[in-house]
Amino acid sequence: MFTQAIVRTPGRSLVSGLTNAGLGPPDYPRALVQHRQYIAALQSCGLEVLILDADEAFPDSTFIEDAALLTPHCAVMTRPAAPSRRGETTGLRPVLERFYQRIEQISAPGTLDGGDVMQVGQHFYIGLSTRTNSDGARQLIKILADCGMSASTVPVTQFLHLKTGVTCLTEQTLLATGEFVSRPEFSTYTILSVAPELAGAANCIAINGRVLMPAGFPKVRRQLSAQGLQILEVNMSEYAKLDGGLTCLSLRF
Ligand code: GLY
């Protein structure tokens, strides 16, 4: 059960965010509307949402999940690989100090984005991607082990982040697309497979018995509904233009 979430309002500089999507820049007013709808969806799942002010110095800072990992036993400040994102953690740390006594830190030469970390029960999968390197993963595995939690790595070759292509729906079930449908690391789970052309639907948030999913994927919605899951759709069009998904926009704990 999660009870709280932290989000950061997108700034006008959002239009300069990092992207490989090739969909053009986001429409800022529309992004603000979608952000409000996203917050409302989290609230409807029972979460109290702390809304941080926009940080214009960091165009991608609304993707707050990449700057920290929140666990039941500690918070971890990450070390984002993208130079334009490295400073996003500085303003977040004092906020997390309100909630956590134990705050750990990923240090150079390690890099780690929160979008590469997927929790399944008490275990954490860490994607080795263009953003998260093996030293960052090694540091995180040690931090989590010191707090009594386990972690292991998964290669990521087709996606920006691990969670771009795979979502933990339950402790037994993953929603996955592309390389994650058949990865040996996930062979013990039931995999709900998302077709490659619908890959944008693979990043969802399972939260307190509901699933937030991006709007516009009726086939995947039917797949999820068939599992008896209660679905909430959120329009993510402006964030998809920056390779962003639902998980990226919040820290949940
Ligand atoms: N635009 C999100 C990222 O590249 O980190």
mmCIF file of C-alpha atoms and ligand atoms in Angstrom:
data_model
loop_
_atom_site.group_PDB
_atom_site.id
_atom_site.type_symbol
_atom_site.label_atom_id
_atom_site.label_comp_id
_atom_site.label_asym_id
_atom_site.label_seq_id
_atom_site.Cartn_x
_atom_site.Cartn_y
_atom_site.Cartn_z
ATOM 1 C CA MET A 1 0.000 0.000 0.000
ATOM 2 C CA PHE A 2 1.252 3.476 -0.874
ATOM 3 C CA THR A 3 -0.088 6.482 1.013
ATOM 4 C CA GLN A 4 1.851 9.392 -0.446
ATOM 5 C CA ALA A 5 3.310 10.720 -3.667
ATOM 6 C CA ILE A 6 5.568 13.602 -4.630
ATOM 7 C CA VAL A 7 5.285 15.314 -8.003
ATOM 8 C CA ARG A 8 6.988 18.344 -9.531
ATOM 9 C CA THR A 9 5.005 20.794 -11.661
ATOM 10 C CA PRO A 10 6.493 21.043 -15.154
ATOM 11 C CA GLY A 11 8.152 24.372 -15.950
ATOM 12 C CA ARG A 12 8.013 26.277 -19.215
ATOM 13 C CA SER A 13 11.487 24.889 -19.926
ATOM 14 C CA LEU A 14 9.782 21.498 -20.387
ATOM 15 C CA VAL A 15 9.766 22.229 -24.121
ATOM 16 C CA SER A 16 13.586 21.871 -24.040
ATOM 17 C CA GLY A 17 13.508 18.469 -22.339
ATOM 18 C CA LEU A 18 15.583 15.548 -23.576
ATOM 19 C CA THR A 19 13.905 13.429 -26.206
ATOM 20 C CA ASN A 20 14.445 10.774 -28.841
ATOM 21 C CA ALA A 21 10.728 10.443 -29.599
ATOM 22 C CA GLY A 22 10.728 12.589 -32.744
ATOM 23 C CA LEU A 23 7.199 13.821 -31.940
ATOM 24 C CA GLY A 24 8.037 17.522 -31.655
ATOM 25 C CA PRO A 25 8.065 19.637 -28.497
ATOM 26 C CA PRO A 26 5.266 19.320 -25.929
ATOM 27 C CA ASP A 27 2.458 21.865 -25.748
ATOM 28 C CA TYR A 28 3.077 23.476 -22.356
ATOM 29 C CA PRO A 29 -0.523 24.470 -21.454
ATOM 30 C CA ARG A 30 -1.715 20.994 -22.414
ATOM 31 C CA ALA A 31 1.106 19.437 -20.362
ATOM 32 C CA LEU A 32 -0.059 21.409 -17.326
ATOM 33 C CA VAL A 33 -3.629 20.156 -17.775
ATOM 34 C CA GLN A 34 -2.414 16.574 -18.108
ATOM 35 C CA HIS A 35 -0.265 17.009 -14.997
ATOM 36 C CA ARG A 36 -3.304 18.130 -13.000
ATOM 37 C CA GLN A 37 -5.269 15.143 -14.302
ATOM 38 C CA TYR A 38 -2.378 12.864 -13.307
ATOM 39 C CA ILE A 39 -2.402 14.277 -9.771
ATOM 40 C CA ALA A 40 -6.165 13.763 -9.574
ATOM 41 C CA ALA A 41 -5.710 10.126 -10.661
ATOM 42 C CA LEU A 42 -3.147 9.545 -7.888
ATOM 43 C CA GLN A 43 -5.481 11.168 -5.369
ATOM 44 C CA SER A 44 -8.352 8.970 -6.499
ATOM 45 C CA CYS A 45 -6.147 5.965 -5.597
ATOM 46 C CA GLY A 46 -6.023 7.276 -2.034
ATOM 47 C CA LEU A 47 -2.626 9.017 -2.170
ATOM 48 C CA GLU A 48 -1.831 12.306 -0.506
ATOM 49 C CA VAL A 49 0.135 14.210 -3.171
ATOM 50 C CA LEU A 50 2.852 16.759 -2.374
ATOM 51 C CA ILE A 51 3.144 19.111 -5.355
ATOM 52 C CA LEU A 52 6.573 20.770 -5.696
ATOM 53 C CA ASP A 53 7.058 24.017 -7.592
ATOM 54 C CA ALA A 54 8.428 23.968 -11.110
ATOM 55 C CA ASP A 55 12.215 24.144 -11.397
ATOM 56 C CA GLU A 56 12.897 26.029 -14.622
ATOM 57 C CA ALA A 57 16.645 25.294 -14.443
ATOM 58 C CA PHE A 58 15.939 21.630 -15.147
ATOM 59 C CA PRO A 59 13.656 20.994 -18.162
ATOM 60 C CA ASP A 60 13.178 17.310 -17.289
ATOM 61 C CA SER A 61 12.671 17.796 -13.548
ATOM 62 C CA THR A 62 8.950 17.001 -13.750
ATOM 63 C CA PHE A 63 10.155 13.403 -14.356
ATOM 64 C CA ILE A 64 10.887 13.319 -10.639
ATOM 65 C CA GLU A 65 11.047 9.545 -10.359
ATOM 66 C CA ASP A 66 14.519 9.564 -11.892
ATOM 67 C CA ALA A 67 16.025 11.671 -9.092
ATOM 68 C CA ALA A 68 15.355 9.302 -6.179
ATOM 69 C CA LEU A 69 14.334 5.816 -5.139
ATOM 70 C CA LEU A 70 11.970 5.582 -2.177
ATOM 71 C CA THR A 71 11.835 2.272 -0.313
ATOM 72 C CA PRO A 72 10.144 1.240 2.941
ATOM 73 C CA HIS A 73 13.509 1.489 4.754
ATOM 74 C CA CYS A 74 15.460 4.308 3.110
ATOM 75 C CA ALA A 75 15.487 6.898 0.371
ATOM 76 C CA VAL A 76 18.269 6.906 -2.222
ATOM 77 C CA MET A 77 19.315 10.034 -4.086
ATOM 78 C CA THR A 78 20.271 8.903 -7.554
ATOM 79 C CA ARG A 79 22.961 10.290 -9.848
ATOM 80 C CA PRO A 80 21.257 10.876 -13.210
ATOM 81 C CA ALA A 81 23.499 10.161 -16.185
ATOM 82 C CA ALA A 82 22.269 12.991 -18.401
ATOM 83 C CA PRO A 83 24.391 16.094 -17.620
ATOM 84 C CA SER A 84 21.326 18.353 -17.919
ATOM 85 C CA ARG A 85 19.590 16.295 -15.214
ATOM 86 C CA ARG A 86 22.456 15.811 -12.740
ATOM 87 C CA GLY A 87 21.411 18.758 -10.552
ATOM 88 C CA GLU A 88 17.790 17.650 -10.142
ATOM 89 C CA THR A 89 18.590 15.792 -6.923
ATOM 90 C CA THR A 90 19.838 18.881 -5.042
ATOM 91 C CA GLY A 91 16.443 20.512 -4.569
ATOM 92 C CA LEU A 92 14.736 17.207 -3.829
ATOM 93 C CA ARG A 93 16.902 16.042 -0.927
ATOM 94 C CA PRO A 94 15.533 18.566 1.649
ATOM 95 C CA VAL A 95 12.006 17.473 0.696
ATOM 96 C CA LEU A 96 12.822 13.807 1.313
ATOM 97 C CA GLU A 97 14.423 14.692 4.660
ATOM 98 C CA ARG A 98 10.888 15.513 5.850
ATOM 99 C CA PHE A 99 9.876 11.891 5.286
ATOM 100 C CA TYR A 100 13.066 9.818 5.679
ATOM 101 C CA GLN A 101 15.666 9.550 8.425
ATOM 102 C CA ARG A 102 17.937 7.428 6.270
ATOM 103 C CA ILE A 103 18.935 8.944 2.930
ATOM 104 C CA GLU A 104 21.645 7.258 0.858
ATOM 105 C CA GLN A 105 23.448 8.591 -2.208
ATOM 106 C CA ILE A 106 24.710 7.128 -5.491
ATOM 107 C CA SER A 107 28.215 8.509 -6.093
ATOM 108 C CA ALA A 108 30.529 8.919 -9.108
ATOM 109 C CA PRO A 109 31.389 7.066 -11.224
ATOM 110 C CA GLY A 110 28.007 5.451 -10.689
ATOM 111 C CA THR A 111 24.962 6.708 -12.578
ATOM 112 C CA LEU A 112 21.399 5.651 -11.878
ATOM 113 C CA ASP A 113 17.946 6.892 -12.929
ATOM 114 C CA GLY A 114 14.943 5.898 -10.809
ATOM 115 C CA GLY A 115 13.126 4.903 -14.001
ATOM 116 C CA ASP A 116 15.504 1.951 -14.176
ATOM 117 C CA VAL A 117 14.410 0.506 -10.837
ATOM 118 C CA MET A 118 11.337 -1.740 -10.601
ATOM 119 C CA GLN A 119 10.189 -3.118 -7.258
ATOM 120 C CA VAL A 120 8.453 -6.493 -7.213
ATOM 121 C CA GLY A 121 7.556 -7.392 -3.643
ATOM 122 C CA GLN A 122 10.737 -7.041 -1.597
ATOM 123 C CA HIS A 123 13.023 -7.398 -4.638
ATOM 124 C CA PHE A 124 14.307 -4.612 -6.877
ATOM 125 C CA TYR A 125 15.231 -5.079 -10.541
ATOM 126 C CA ILE A 126 17.772 -2.553 -11.810
ATOM 127 C CA GLY A 127 17.967 -1.909 -15.550
ATOM 128 C CA LEU A 128 21.445 -1.469 -17.018
ATOM 129 C CA SER A 129 20.684 1.156 -19.638
ATOM 130 C CA THR A 130 22.238 4.206 -21.261
ATOM 131 C CA ARG A 131 21.297 6.011 -18.016
ATOM 132 C CA THR A 132 22.194 3.451 -15.335
ATOM 133 C CA ASN A 133 25.675 1.945 -15.329
ATOM 134 C CA SER A 134 27.006 -1.126 -13.572
ATOM 135 C CA ASP A 135 28.713 0.932 -10.852
ATOM 136 C CA GLY A 136 25.427 2.712 -10.039
ATOM 137 C CA ALA A 137 23.670 -0.650 -9.919
ATOM 138 C CA ARG A 138 26.414 -2.142 -7.718
ATOM 139 C CA GLN A 139 26.079 0.755 -5.263
ATOM 140 C CA LEU A 140 22.296 0.438 -5.149
ATOM 141 C CA ILE A 141 22.446 -3.334 -4.584
ATOM 142 C CA LYS A 142 24.757 -2.719 -1.580
ATOM 143 C CA ILE A 143 22.519 0.046 -0.166
ATOM 144 C CA LEU A 144 19.417 -2.121 -0.471
ATOM 145 C CA ALA A 145 21.199 -5.160 1.014
ATOM 146 C CA ASP A 146 22.284 -3.051 4.005
ATOM 147 C CA CYS A 147 18.585 -2.247 4.497
ATOM 148 C CA GLY A 148 17.577 -5.915 4.238
ATOM 149 C CA MET A 149 16.315 -5.815 0.647
ATOM 150 C CA SER A 150 17.507 -7.698 -2.438
ATOM 151 C CA ALA A 151 18.225 -6.477 -5.958
ATOM 152 C CA SER A 152 19.568 -7.743 -9.283
ATOM 153 C CA THR A 153 20.296 -6.319 -12.716
ATOM 154 C CA VAL A 154 18.525 -6.654 -16.070
ATOM 155 C CA PRO A 155 20.014 -5.501 -19.395
ATOM 156 C CA VAL A 156 18.029 -2.755 -21.184
ATOM 157 C CA THR A 157 18.818 -2.359 -24.884
ATOM 158 C CA GLN A 158 15.568 -1.268 -26.574
ATOM 159 C CA PHE A 159 14.201 1.331 -24.166
ATOM 160 C CA LEU A 160 15.222 4.512 -22.353
ATOM 161 C CA HIS A 161 14.572 2.950 -18.952
ATOM 162 C CA LEU A 162 13.646 -0.492 -17.587
ATOM 163 C CA LYS A 163 10.161 0.707 -16.661
ATOM 164 C CA THR A 164 9.612 2.168 -20.127
ATOM 165 C CA GLY A 165 8.972 -1.428 -21.199
ATOM 166 C CA VAL A 166 7.810 -3.337 -18.122
ATOM 167 C CA THR A 167 5.391 -2.739 -15.235
ATOM 168 C CA CYS A 168 4.874 -4.789 -12.082
ATOM 169 C CA LEU A 169 1.106 -5.361 -11.870
ATOM 170 C CA THR A 170 1.178 -7.805 -8.942
ATOM 171 C CA GLU A 171 3.923 -9.797 -7.228
ATOM 172 C CA GLN A 172 3.259 -12.561 -9.785
ATOM 173 C CA THR A 173 2.354 -10.604 -12.925
ATOM 174 C CA LEU A 174 4.254 -8.214 -15.184
ATOM 175 C CA LEU A 175 3.004 -6.182 -18.137
ATOM 176 C CA ALA A 176 5.841 -6.230 -20.663
ATOM 177 C CA THR A 177 6.774 -5.389 -24.219
ATOM 178 C CA GLY A 178 9.781 -5.862 -26.502
ATOM 179 C CA GLU A 179 12.837 -7.464 -24.953
ATOM 180 C CA PHE A 180 11.161 -7.833 -21.548
ATOM 181 C CA VAL A 181 8.535 -10.323 -22.775
ATOM 182 C CA SER A 182 11.130 -13.092 -22.887
ATOM 183 C CA ARG A 183 13.945 -12.010 -20.590
ATOM 184 C CA PRO A 184 15.159 -14.981 -18.455
ATOM 185 C CA GLU A 185 15.234 -12.692 -15.397
ATOM 186 C CA PHE A 186 11.418 -12.495 -15.596
ATOM 187 C CA SER A 187 10.755 -16.143 -16.494
ATOM 188 C CA THR A 188 9.101 -16.956 -13.150
ATOM 189 C CA TYR A 189 6.377 -14.313 -13.657
ATOM 190 C CA THR A 190 3.165 -14.424 -15.636
ATOM 191 C CA ILE A 191 3.792 -11.975 -18.485
ATOM 192 C CA LEU A 192 0.972 -9.991 -20.076
ATOM 193 C CA SER A 193 2.524 -9.218 -23.427
ATOM 194 C CA VAL A 194 2.029 -5.848 -25.124
ATOM 195 C CA ALA A 195 2.535 -5.775 -28.912
ATOM 196 C CA PRO A 196 5.543 -3.687 -30.028
ATOM 197 C CA GLU A 197 3.306 -1.151 -31.835
ATOM 198 C CA LEU A 198 1.500 -0.534 -28.528
ATOM 199 C CA ALA A 199 4.713 -0.288 -26.468
ATOM 200 C CA GLY A 200 3.639 3.084 -25.077
ATOM 201 C CA ALA A 201 1.086 1.218 -22.961
ATOM 202 C CA ALA A 202 3.679 -0.885 -21.127
ATOM 203 C CA ASN A 203 4.473 1.860 -18.618
ATOM 204 C CA CYS A 204 1.608 1.810 -16.131
ATOM 205 C CA ILE A 205 1.350 2.280 -12.368
ATOM 206 C CA ALA A 206 -0.245 -0.393 -10.205
ATOM 207 C CA ILE A 207 -1.352 1.355 -7.088
ATOM 208 C CA ASN A 208 -3.524 0.239 -4.204
ATOM 209 C CA GLY A 209 -5.532 -2.214 -6.311
ATOM 210 C CA ARG A 210 -5.903 0.021 -9.361
ATOM 211 C CA VAL A 211 -3.874 0.469 -12.524
ATOM 212 C CA LEU A 212 -3.172 3.870 -14.053
ATOM 213 C CA MET A 213 -2.542 3.461 -17.766
ATOM 214 C CA PRO A 214 -1.921 5.917 -20.621
ATOM 215 C CA ALA A 215 -5.037 6.792 -22.623
ATOM 216 C CA GLY A 216 -5.383 5.592 -26.207
ATOM 217 C CA PHE A 217 -4.627 1.875 -25.917
ATOM 218 C CA PRO A 218 -8.042 0.129 -25.888
ATOM 219 C CA LYS A 219 -6.586 -3.317 -26.668
ATOM 220 C CA VAL A 220 -4.200 -3.195 -23.681
ATOM 221 C CA ARG A 221 -7.014 -1.794 -21.555
ATOM 222 C CA ARG A 222 -9.089 -4.881 -22.414
ATOM 223 C CA GLN A 223 -6.103 -7.137 -21.541
ATOM 224 C CA LEU A 224 -5.817 -5.505 -18.127
ATOM 225 C CA SER A 225 -9.566 -5.491 -17.497
ATOM 226 C CA ALA A 226 -9.656 -9.224 -18.277
ATOM 227 C CA GLN A 227 -7.354 -9.711 -15.269
ATOM 228 C CA GLY A 228 -10.004 -8.106 -13.076
ATOM 229 C CA LEU A 229 -7.926 -4.947 -12.675
ATOM 230 C CA GLN A 230 -9.629 -1.604 -12.192
ATOM 231 C CA ILE A 231 -8.254 0.814 -14.793
ATOM 232 C CA LEU A 232 -7.827 4.584 -14.732
ATOM 233 C CA GLU A 233 -6.701 6.228 -17.987
ATOM 234 C CA VAL A 234 -4.542 9.344 -18.044
ATOM 235 C CA ASN A 235 -3.718 11.296 -21.205
ATOM 236 C CA MET A 236 0.066 11.385 -21.448
ATOM 237 C CA SER A 237 0.483 12.751 -24.982
ATOM 238 C CA GLU A 238 2.683 15.738 -24.043
ATOM 239 C CA TYR A 239 5.012 13.681 -21.827
ATOM 240 C CA ALA A 240 5.318 10.910 -24.427
ATOM 241 C CA LYS A 241 6.918 13.587 -26.650
ATOM 242 C CA LEU A 242 9.778 13.613 -24.112
ATOM 243 C CA ASP A 243 10.001 9.817 -23.757
ATOM 244 C CA GLY A 244 8.163 10.174 -20.440
ATOM 245 C CA GLY A 245 5.677 7.713 -18.999
ATOM 246 C CA LEU A 246 3.280 7.581 -16.078
ATOM 247 C CA THR A 247 5.792 6.280 -13.550
ATOM 248 C CA CYS A 248 8.315 9.040 -14.317
ATOM 249 C CA LEU A 249 5.997 11.795 -13.070
ATOM 250 C CA SER A 250 5.876 10.791 -9.397
ATOM 251 C CA LEU A 251 7.612 9.252 -6.441
ATOM 252 C CA ARG A 252 5.228 6.948 -4.588
ATOM 253 C CA PHE A 253 5.757 5.650 -1.072
HETATM 254 N N1 GLY B 1 12.968 13.321 -21.153
HETATM 255 C C1 GLY B 1 13.241 12.426 -20.093
HETATM 256 C C2 GLY B 1 14.648 11.954 -20.111
HETATM 257 O O1 GLY B 1 15.235 11.835 -21.161
HETATM 258 O O2 GLY B 1 15.234 11.710 -19.100
#
